[in-house]
mmCIF file of C-alpha atoms and ligand atoms in Angstrom:
data_model
loop_
_atom_site.group_PDB
_atom_site.id
_atom_site.type_symbol
_atom_site.label_atom_id
_atom_site.label_comp_id
_atom_site.label_asym_id
_atom_site.label_seq_id
_atom_site.Cartn_x
_atom_site.Cartn_y
_atom_site.Cartn_z
ATOM 1 C CA UNK Q 1 -27.210 -2.035 1.485
ATOM 2 C CA UNK Q 2 -24.900 -3.518 4.497
ATOM 3 C CA UNK Q 3 -21.973 -1.140 4.427
ATOM 4 C CA UNK Q 4 -18.533 -2.640 5.604
ATOM 5 C CA UNK Q 5 -14.481 -0.754 5.486
ATOM 6 C CA UNK Q 6 -11.385 -0.948 7.046
ATOM 7 C CA UNK Q 7 -9.996 1.965 9.620
ATOM 8 C CA UNK Q 8 -6.219 2.551 10.032
ATOM 9 C CA UNK Q 9 -3.834 4.997 9.667
ATOM 10 C CA UNK Q 10 -2.398 5.598 7.155
ATOM 11 C CA UNK Q 11 -4.624 3.832 4.640
ATOM 12 C CA UNK Q 12 -4.849 4.608 1.085
ATOM 13 C CA UNK Q 13 -2.138 1.640 0.292
ATOM 14 C CA UNK Q 14 -4.873 -1.049 1.535
ATOM 15 C CA UNK Q 15 -6.420 -2.916 -1.214
ATOM 16 C CA UNK Q 16 -9.540 -4.096 1.382
ATOM 17 C CA UNK Q 17 -11.620 -2.505 -0.351
ATOM 18 C CA UNK Q 18 -11.042 -3.979 -3.554
ATOM 19 C CA UNK Q 19 -11.137 -7.021 -2.813
ATOM 20 C CA UNK Q 20 -13.872 -7.266 -0.393
ATOM 21 C CA UNK Q 21 -15.432 -5.577 -3.068
ATOM 22 C CA UNK Q 22 -15.298 -8.160 -6.433
ATOM 23 C CA UNK Q 23 -16.062 -10.700 -4.368
ATOM 24 C CA UNK Q 24 -20.011 -8.562 -2.910
ATOM 25 C CA UNK Q 25 -19.718 -8.073 -7.565
ATOM 26 C CA UNK Q 26 -18.656 -12.377 -7.952
ATOM 27 C CA UNK Q 27 -21.755 -13.434 -5.128
ATOM 28 C CA UNK Q 28 -24.008 -10.199 -6.361
ATOM 29 C CA UNK Q 29 -23.834 -9.399 -2.602
ATOM 30 C CA UNK Q 30 -25.864 -6.005 -2.058
ATOM 31 C CA UNK Q 31 -23.381 -4.123 -0.313
ATOM 32 C CA UNK Q 32 -20.406 -1.664 -0.461
ATOM 33 C CA UNK Q 33 -16.754 -1.719 1.286
ATOM 34 C CA UNK Q 34 -14.780 1.572 1.656
ATOM 35 C CA UNK Q 35 -11.661 2.470 3.501
ATOM 36 C CA UNK Q 36 -11.570 5.114 6.555
ATOM 37 C CA UNK Q 37 -8.604 7.154 7.664
ATOM 38 C CA UNK Q 38 -9.368 7.484 11.631
ATOM 39 C CA UNK Q 39 -6.821 9.917 13.461
ATOM 40 C CA UNK Q 40 -7.328 7.774 17.111
ATOM 41 C CA UNK Q 41 -8.255 5.029 18.766
ATOM 42 C CA UNK Q 42 -10.068 6.294 21.119
ATOM 43 C CA UNK Q 43 -13.015 7.368 18.248
ATOM 44 C CA UNK Q 44 -13.294 3.244 16.445
ATOM 45 C CA UNK Q 45 -15.748 2.142 18.103
ATOM 46 C CA UNK Q 46 -18.392 5.430 17.697
ATOM 47 C CA UNK Q 47 -17.273 5.902 13.538
ATOM 48 C CA UNK Q 48 -18.526 1.641 13.630
ATOM 49 C CA UNK Q 49 -21.348 2.446 14.671
ATOM 50 C CA UNK Q 50 -21.874 5.652 13.879
ATOM 51 C CA UNK Q 51 -21.565 4.277 10.226
ATOM 52 C CA UNK Q 52 -24.360 1.105 11.443
ATOM 53 C CA UNK Q 53 -21.721 -1.411 9.497
ATOM 54 C CA UNK Q 54 -22.209 -4.754 9.894
ATOM 55 C CA UNK Q 55 -18.730 -5.490 9.550
ATOM 56 C CA UNK Q 56 -15.166 -3.831 9.110
ATOM 57 C CA UNK Q 57 -11.104 -4.687 9.001
ATOM 58 C CA UNK Q 58 -8.650 -2.748 10.930
ATOM 59 C CA UNK Q 59 -5.326 -2.864 10.247
ATOM 60 C CA UNK Q 60 -1.955 -1.026 11.776
ATOM 61 C CA UNK Q 61 -2.162 0.793 14.684
ATOM 62 C CA UNK Q 62 -5.664 -0.275 15.753
ATOM 63 C CA UNK Q 63 -6.089 -3.908 16.324
ATOM 64 C CA UNK Q 64 -5.207 -4.152 19.961
ATOM 65 C CA UNK Q 65 -7.157 -0.825 20.132
ATOM 66 C CA UNK Q 66 -9.962 -3.001 17.852
ATOM 67 C CA UNK Q 67 -9.224 -5.926 21.053
ATOM 68 C CA UNK Q 68 -10.747 -3.768 23.230
ATOM 69 C CA UNK Q 69 -13.866 -2.405 21.540
ATOM 70 C CA UNK Q 70 -15.902 -5.967 20.995
ATOM 71 C CA UNK Q 71 -18.319 -7.610 23.368
ATOM 72 C CA UNK Q 72 -16.487 -10.508 22.493
ATOM 73 C CA UNK Q 73 -13.497 -11.994 21.300
ATOM 74 C CA UNK Q 74 -12.940 -15.160 19.371
ATOM 75 C CA UNK Q 75 -10.195 -18.181 18.788
ATOM 76 C CA UNK Q 76 -6.274 -17.029 18.409
ATOM 77 C CA UNK Q 77 -7.756 -13.267 18.428
ATOM 78 C CA UNK Q 78 -9.147 -13.796 22.853
ATOM 79 C CA UNK Q 79 -4.528 -15.033 22.735
ATOM 80 C CA UNK Q 80 -2.925 -12.229 20.104
ATOM 81 C CA UNK Q 81 -4.889 -9.707 21.999
ATOM 82 C CA UNK Q 82 -5.679 -8.194 18.781
ATOM 83 C CA UNK Q 83 -8.687 -8.094 16.259
ATOM 84 C CA UNK Q 84 -8.699 -7.271 12.596
ATOM 85 C CA UNK Q 85 -11.612 -8.481 12.661
ATOM 86 C CA UNK Q 86 -15.333 -6.732 14.011
ATOM 87 C CA UNK Q 87 -18.464 -8.191 12.761
ATOM 88 C CA UNK Q 88 -21.455 -6.570 14.139
ATOM 89 C CA UNK Q 89 -24.962 -9.166 15.484
ATOM 90 C CA UNK Q 90 -27.641 -8.418 17.296
ATOM 91 C CA UNK Q 91 -26.584 -4.516 17.985
ATOM 92 C CA UNK Q 92 -23.089 -6.782 19.487
ATOM 93 C CA UNK Q 93 -19.843 -6.474 18.604
ATOM 94 C CA UNK Q 94 -18.337 -10.118 17.470
ATOM 95 C CA UNK Q 95 -14.386 -9.509 17.367
ATOM 96 C CA UNK Q 96 -11.940 -12.469 15.501
ATOM 97 C CA UNK Q 97 -8.169 -12.134 13.772
ATOM 98 C CA UNK Q 98 -7.919 -13.578 10.978
ATOM 99 C CA UNK Q 99 -4.318 -12.562 10.163
ATOM 100 C CA UNK Q 100 -3.104 -15.762 11.716
ATOM 101 C CA UNK Q 101 -4.477 -18.461 9.654
ATOM 102 C CA UNK Q 102 -4.639 -16.597 6.738
ATOM 103 C CA UNK Q 103 -0.384 -16.426 6.829
ATOM 104 C CA UNK Q 104 -0.579 -20.353 8.128
ATOM 105 C CA UNK Q 105 -2.691 -21.369 4.861
ATOM 106 C CA UNK Q 106 -0.165 -18.772 2.998
ATOM 107 C CA UNK Q 107 2.823 -21.098 3.566
ATOM 108 C CA UNK Q 108 0.986 -23.973 3.102
ATOM 109 C CA UNK Q 109 2.963 -24.492 -0.279
ATOM 110 C CA UNK Q 110 5.870 -24.902 0.630
ATOM 111 C CA UNK Q 111 5.351 -28.198 2.306
ATOM 112 C CA UNK Q 112 6.690 -29.662 5.569
ATOM 113 C CA UNK Q 113 7.617 -27.383 8.884
ATOM 114 C CA UNK Q 114 9.504 -28.669 12.248
ATOM 115 C CA UNK Q 115 10.076 -25.146 13.679
ATOM 116 C CA UNK Q 116 10.517 -21.624 12.913
ATOM 117 C CA UNK Q 117 12.176 -18.394 13.599
ATOM 118 C CA UNK Q 118 9.792 -14.965 13.204
ATOM 119 C CA UNK Q 119 12.055 -11.975 13.172
ATOM 120 C CA UNK Q 120 9.848 -9.207 15.032
ATOM 121 C CA UNK Q 121 8.025 -8.804 17.887
ATOM 122 C CA UNK Q 122 4.969 -6.668 17.140
ATOM 123 C CA UNK Q 123 1.531 -7.585 15.812
ATOM 124 C CA UNK Q 124 1.960 -9.303 13.740
ATOM 125 C CA UNK Q 125 4.878 -11.479 14.757
ATOM 126 C CA UNK Q 126 1.619 -12.168 17.848
ATOM 127 C CA UNK Q 127 -0.489 -13.813 15.305
ATOM 128 C CA UNK Q 128 2.151 -15.627 13.310
ATOM 129 C CA UNK Q 129 3.935 -16.653 16.625
ATOM 130 C CA UNK Q 130 0.713 -18.249 17.910
ATOM 131 C CA UNK Q 131 -0.581 -19.683 15.050
ATOM 132 C CA UNK Q 132 3.098 -21.602 14.344
ATOM 133 C CA UNK Q 133 2.870 -22.817 17.952
ATOM 134 C CA UNK Q 134 -0.460 -23.987 17.999
ATOM 135 C CA UNK Q 135 0.045 -26.682 15.316
ATOM 136 C CA UNK Q 136 2.319 -27.621 16.478
ATOM 137 C CA UNK Q 137 5.611 -26.185 15.344
ATOM 138 C CA UNK Q 138 8.139 -24.905 17.156
ATOM 139 C CA UNK Q 139 9.408 -21.059 17.030
ATOM 140 C CA UNK Q 140 11.531 -18.587 18.122
ATOM 141 C CA UNK Q 141 11.993 -14.963 17.377
ATOM 142 C CA UNK Q 142 14.410 -12.576 17.561
ATOM 143 C CA UNK Q 143 13.740 -8.918 17.709
ATOM 144 C CA UNK Q 144 15.786 -5.587 17.644
ATOM 145 C CA UNK Q 145 15.679 -4.589 20.957
ATOM 146 C CA UNK Q 146 14.729 -6.131 24.283
ATOM 147 C CA UNK Q 147 11.317 -4.558 25.636
ATOM 148 C CA UNK Q 148 8.516 -6.194 23.057
ATOM 149 C CA UNK Q 149 9.909 -9.441 23.713
ATOM 150 C CA UNK Q 150 8.616 -10.493 27.703
ATOM 151 C CA UNK Q 151 5.629 -11.025 26.090
ATOM 152 C CA UNK Q 152 6.654 -13.586 24.187
ATOM 153 C CA UNK Q 153 9.092 -14.545 27.269
ATOM 154 C CA UNK Q 154 5.599 -14.709 29.389
ATOM 155 C CA UNK Q 155 4.150 -17.230 27.277
ATOM 156 C CA UNK Q 156 6.766 -19.834 27.275
ATOM 157 C CA UNK Q 157 8.582 -18.814 23.875
ATOM 158 C CA UNK Q 158 11.907 -18.588 23.218
ATOM 159 C CA UNK Q 159 12.850 -15.529 22.262
ATOM 160 C CA UNK Q 160 16.363 -13.338 21.973
ATOM 161 C CA UNK Q 161 17.427 -10.232 20.772
ATOM 162 C CA UNK Q 162 20.083 -9.064 18.255
ATOM 163 C CA UNK Q 163 22.114 -8.622 21.533
ATOM 164 C CA UNK Q 164 21.590 -11.792 22.987
ATOM 165 C CA UNK Q 165 21.323 -14.456 20.474
ATOM 166 C CA UNK Q 166 23.469 -17.454 18.644
ATOM 167 C CA UNK Q 167 22.456 -18.106 14.768
ATOM 168 C CA UNK Q 168 20.782 -21.813 14.480
ATOM 169 C CA UNK Q 169 18.370 -24.411 12.507
ATOM 170 C CA UNK Q 170 15.417 -23.311 11.494
ATOM 171 C CA UNK Q 171 13.290 -24.535 8.390
ATOM 172 C CA UNK Q 172 11.628 -21.220 7.898
ATOM 173 C CA UNK Q 173 12.532 -17.483 8.280
ATOM 174 C CA UNK Q 174 9.496 -15.412 8.470
ATOM 175 C CA UNK Q 175 9.960 -11.122 8.529
ATOM 176 C CA UNK Q 176 7.655 -9.833 10.603
ATOM 177 C CA UNK Q 177 9.266 -6.288 11.595
ATOM 178 C CA UNK Q 178 8.464 -3.032 8.687
ATOM 179 C CA UNK Q 179 11.673 -3.520 8.133
ATOM 180 C CA UNK Q 180 11.884 -3.000 4.012
ATOM 181 C CA UNK Q 181 8.531 -1.363 3.549
ATOM 182 C CA UNK Q 182 8.805 2.395 2.624
ATOM 183 C CA UNK Q 183 13.124 1.251 3.160
ATOM 184 C CA UNK Q 184 15.910 -0.970 2.233
ATOM 185 C CA UNK Q 185 16.750 -1.683 5.581
ATOM 186 C CA UNK Q 186 16.747 -5.824 6.538
ATOM 187 C CA UNK Q 187 15.351 -6.680 10.041
ATOM 188 C CA UNK Q 188 18.684 -8.124 11.431
ATOM 189 C CA UNK Q 189 22.543 -7.413 10.932
ATOM 190 C CA UNK Q 190 23.151 -8.768 7.764
ATOM 191 C CA UNK Q 191 26.410 -11.064 8.700
ATOM 192 C CA UNK Q 192 23.872 -12.067 12.035
ATOM 193 C CA UNK Q 193 20.357 -12.765 8.802
ATOM 194 C CA UNK Q 194 23.272 -14.181 6.117
ATOM 195 C CA UNK Q 195 23.320 -16.999 8.680
ATOM 196 C CA UNK Q 196 20.511 -17.499 9.754
ATOM 197 C CA UNK Q 197 19.490 -18.146 6.247
ATOM 198 C CA UNK Q 198 22.252 -20.694 4.684
ATOM 199 C CA UNK Q 199 20.713 -23.159 7.114
ATOM 200 C CA UNK Q 200 17.137 -22.297 6.007
ATOM 201 C CA UNK Q 201 14.948 -23.874 3.238
ATOM 202 C CA UNK Q 202 11.895 -21.161 2.539
ATOM 203 C CA UNK Q 203 12.060 -17.096 3.900
ATOM 204 C CA UNK Q 204 9.149 -15.461 3.881
ATOM 205 C CA UNK Q 205 7.511 -11.260 4.160
ATOM 206 C CA UNK Q 206 4.528 -10.573 5.663
ATOM 207 C CA UNK Q 207 5.468 -7.800 3.400
ATOM 208 C CA UNK Q 208 3.733 -7.808 -0.085
ATOM 209 C CA UNK Q 209 4.136 -5.406 -3.431
ATOM 210 C CA UNK Q 210 7.750 -5.031 -3.873
ATOM 211 C CA UNK Q 211 10.947 -7.364 -3.544
ATOM 212 C CA UNK Q 212 11.858 -6.526 -0.330
ATOM 213 C CA UNK Q 213 16.087 -6.682 0.548
ATOM 214 C CA UNK Q 214 14.936 -9.421 3.537
ATOM 215 C CA UNK Q 215 13.204 -11.964 0.372
ATOM 216 C CA UNK Q 216 16.669 -11.214 -1.832
ATOM 217 C CA UNK Q 217 18.982 -12.095 0.488
ATOM 218 C CA UNK Q 218 16.565 -15.219 1.038
ATOM 219 C CA UNK Q 219 17.012 -16.416 -2.732
ATOM 220 C CA UNK Q 220 20.442 -15.140 -2.409
ATOM 221 C CA UNK Q 221 21.169 -18.085 0.432
ATOM 222 C CA UNK Q 222 18.478 -20.664 -2.239
ATOM 223 C CA UNK Q 223 15.698 -20.161 0.200
ATOM 224 C CA UNK Q 224 11.844 -20.989 -1.621
ATOM 225 C CA UNK Q 225 10.654 -17.430 -0.575
ATOM 226 C CA UNK Q 226 6.755 -15.610 -0.616
ATOM 227 C CA UNK Q 227 5.537 -12.338 0.197
ATOM 228 C CA UNK Q 228 2.985 -11.779 1.982
ATOM 229 C CA UNK Q 229 0.717 -11.046 -0.839
ATOM 230 C CA UNK Q 230 -1.101 -14.441 0.324
ATOM 231 C CA UNK Q 231 -1.260 -13.567 3.359
ATOM 232 C CA UNK Q 232 -3.223 -10.328 2.813
ATOM 233 C CA UNK Q 233 -5.517 -12.898 0.569
ATOM 234 C CA UNK Q 234 -6.135 -15.153 3.025
ATOM 235 C CA UNK Q 235 -7.001 -12.951 5.403
ATOM 236 C CA UNK Q 236 -8.858 -10.914 3.681
ATOM 237 C CA UNK Q 237 -11.014 -14.632 2.493
ATOM 238 C CA UNK Q 238 -11.801 -15.189 5.830
ATOM 239 C CA UNK Q 239 -12.921 -12.430 7.403
ATOM 240 C CA UNK Q 240 -15.566 -12.026 4.228
ATOM 241 C CA UNK Q 241 -16.481 -15.404 5.747
ATOM 242 C CA UNK Q 242 -16.928 -13.624 9.077
ATOM 243 C CA UNK Q 243 -18.965 -11.293 7.798
ATOM 244 C CA UNK Q 244 -21.168 -13.649 6.496
ATOM 245 C CA UNK Q 245 -21.854 -16.452 8.491
ATOM 246 C CA UNK Q 246 -19.370 -18.321 6.774
ATOM 247 C CA UNK Q 247 -22.251 -19.034 4.405
ATOM 248 C CA UNK Q 248 -20.417 -18.737 0.833
ATOM 249 C CA UNK Q 249 -18.078 -20.870 -0.669
ATOM 250 C CA UNK Q 250 -13.892 -20.170 0.261
ATOM 251 C CA UNK Q 251 -12.938 -21.537 -3.318
ATOM 252 C CA UNK Q 252 -15.338 -19.109 -5.172
ATOM 253 C CA UNK Q 253 -14.080 -15.806 -2.627
ATOM 254 C CA UNK Q 254 -10.455 -16.448 -2.998
ATOM 255 C CA UNK Q 255 -10.635 -16.090 -6.768
ATOM 256 C CA UNK Q 256 -12.541 -13.399 -6.841
ATOM 257 C CA UNK Q 257 -10.512 -11.646 -4.468
ATOM 258 C CA UNK Q 258 -6.929 -13.232 -6.642
ATOM 259 C CA UNK Q 259 -8.009 -12.050 -9.446
ATOM 260 C CA UNK Q 260 -7.584 -8.236 -7.826
ATOM 261 C CA UNK Q 261 -3.909 -9.713 -6.085
ATOM 262 C CA UNK Q 262 -3.244 -10.136 -9.897
HETATM 263 N N1 NAP E 301 0.305 -9.561 4.804
HETATM 264 C C1 NAP E 301 -0.666 -9.698 5.398
HETATM 265 O O1 NAP E 301 -1.794 -9.555 5.289
HETATM 266 C C2 NAP E 301 -0.206 -8.873 6.879
HETATM 267 C C3 NAP E 301 -0.403 -8.511 8.258
HETATM 268 C C4 NAP E 301 -0.470 -8.131 8.922
HETATM 269 C C5 NAP E 301 0.698 -6.767 8.844
HETATM 270 N N2 NAP E 301 1.441 -7.118 7.720
HETATM 271 C C6 NAP E 301 3.228 -6.309 7.817
HETATM 272 O O2 NAP E 301 3.618 -6.544 8.864
HETATM 273 C C7 NAP E 301 4.680 -5.661 8.874
HETATM 274 C C8 NAP E 301 5.060 -5.288 10.588
HETATM 275 O O3 NAP E 301 2.807 -5.400 11.277
HETATM 276 P P1 NAP E 301 3.157 -5.143 12.638
HETATM 277 O O4 NAP E 301 1.607 -3.800 13.109
HETATM 278 O O5 NAP E 301 3.516 -6.225 13.896
HETATM 279 O O6 NAP E 301 3.849 -3.639 13.078
HETATM 280 P P2 NAP E 301 4.657 -3.585 14.508
HETATM 281 O O7 NAP E 301 3.884 -3.741 15.670
HETATM 282 O O8 NAP E 301 5.036 -1.677 14.375
HETATM 283 O O9 NAP E 301 6.212 -3.993 15.032
HETATM 284 C C9 NAP E 301 7.091 -3.852 14.066
HETATM 285 C C10 NAP E 301 8.478 -4.911 14.680
HETATM 286 O O10 NAP E 301 9.415 -4.370 13.007
HETATM 287 C C11 NAP E 301 10.581 -4.546 14.175
HETATM 288 N N3 NAP E 301 10.814 -3.395 13.256
HETATM 289 C C12 NAP E 301 10.727 -1.964 12.711
HETATM 290 N N4 NAP E 301 11.586 -1.764 11.859
HETATM 291 C C13 NAP E 301 13.034 -2.922 12.046
HETATM 292 C C14 NAP E 301 13.805 -2.577 11.165
HETATM 293 N N5 NAP E 301 14.656 -1.297 11.223
HETATM 294 N N6 NAP E 301 14.791 -2.759 11.392
HETATM 295 C C15 NAP E 301 14.320 -4.177 12.240
HETATM 296 N N7 NAP E 301 13.404 -4.448 13.102
HETATM 297 C C16 NAP E 301 12.460 -3.345 12.157
HETATM 298 C C17 NAP E 301 9.999 -3.543 15.565
HETATM 299 O O11 NAP E 301 11.478 -3.912 16.254
HETATM 300 P P3 NAP E 301 11.917 -3.182 17.913
HETATM 301 O O12 NAP E 301 10.195 -3.401 18.694
HETATM 302 O O13 NAP E 301 12.914 -2.850 18.159
HETATM 303 O O14 NAP E 301 11.134 -1.664 17.825
HETATM 304 C C18 NAP E 301 8.945 -4.757 16.064
HETATM 305 O O15 NAP E 301 9.569 -5.624 16.558
HETATM 306 C C19 NAP E 301 3.902 -4.609 7.954
HETATM 307 O O16 NAP E 301 5.033 -4.074 7.100
HETATM 308 C C20 NAP E 301 2.950 -4.845 7.838
HETATM 309 O O17 NAP E 301 2.055 -4.274 6.522
HETATM 310 C C21 NAP E 301 1.358 -7.581 6.472
#
């Protein structure tokens, strides 16, 4: 039996085991996927090898650490320097980032997008910004504080903190902060955010499973909105296919996993 898991801290909330185990069932694959609470980043590689895993997903706060344990890293994960999917092959660890493409697939329902504003400057913001830019969408960033925006400036992204930003017109506004996850906070001051949303068409929150204050404000400004459920679904579908050399039908994996989310 092949073994897989998701590593994170906290990890209790993760529905990745349900998604992947349902897909194993759908294809009759002899495999099992569990969740592992990891106390520190330096135990990541040791735990992966000790558990004799064929592959794993890595969630907050270990995606940067996962980048560091891989023998080779592919695609957008190299730019973001964060890995959420590790696959073991011939005693080597290969790293990927499926959050980026998962997000991009999730916004396809919105139709044509020329420009976007990303709220937040953490790991998820990196994935979202690089995939938007790779696909020809002009993107700017707005973050609460200044420290983390230097990485983006170095990568030639127009990046601002609340103090030095003036609202502009964008098609899409994306919340990648954790504001609203366990509290009722907005990702930016209400007055500033309202000015931005008034001129936008679409709102996306990477948080899933609840209507965040950000999505409520988007709706009040008559934006077409989505939460992060499809992003979660697609990053899992893409990870599943990486675990198995892309040999399974993506549509069938999506159908199996969507059953869990609905
Ligand atoms: N749907 C999915 O599949 C998916 C995938 C990945 C992640 N996520 C979600 O994405 C979220 C962010 O994850 P992450 O790993 O990028 O986090 P992170 O690296 O810790 O980044 C957090 C960012 O949020 C900002 N922030 C935190 N609290 C804030 C507040 N109250 N007001 C304004 N800004 C605030 C921080 O600003 P400062 O720099 O000023 O501290 C920072 O820019 C989490 O909720 C996670 O669950 C969803």
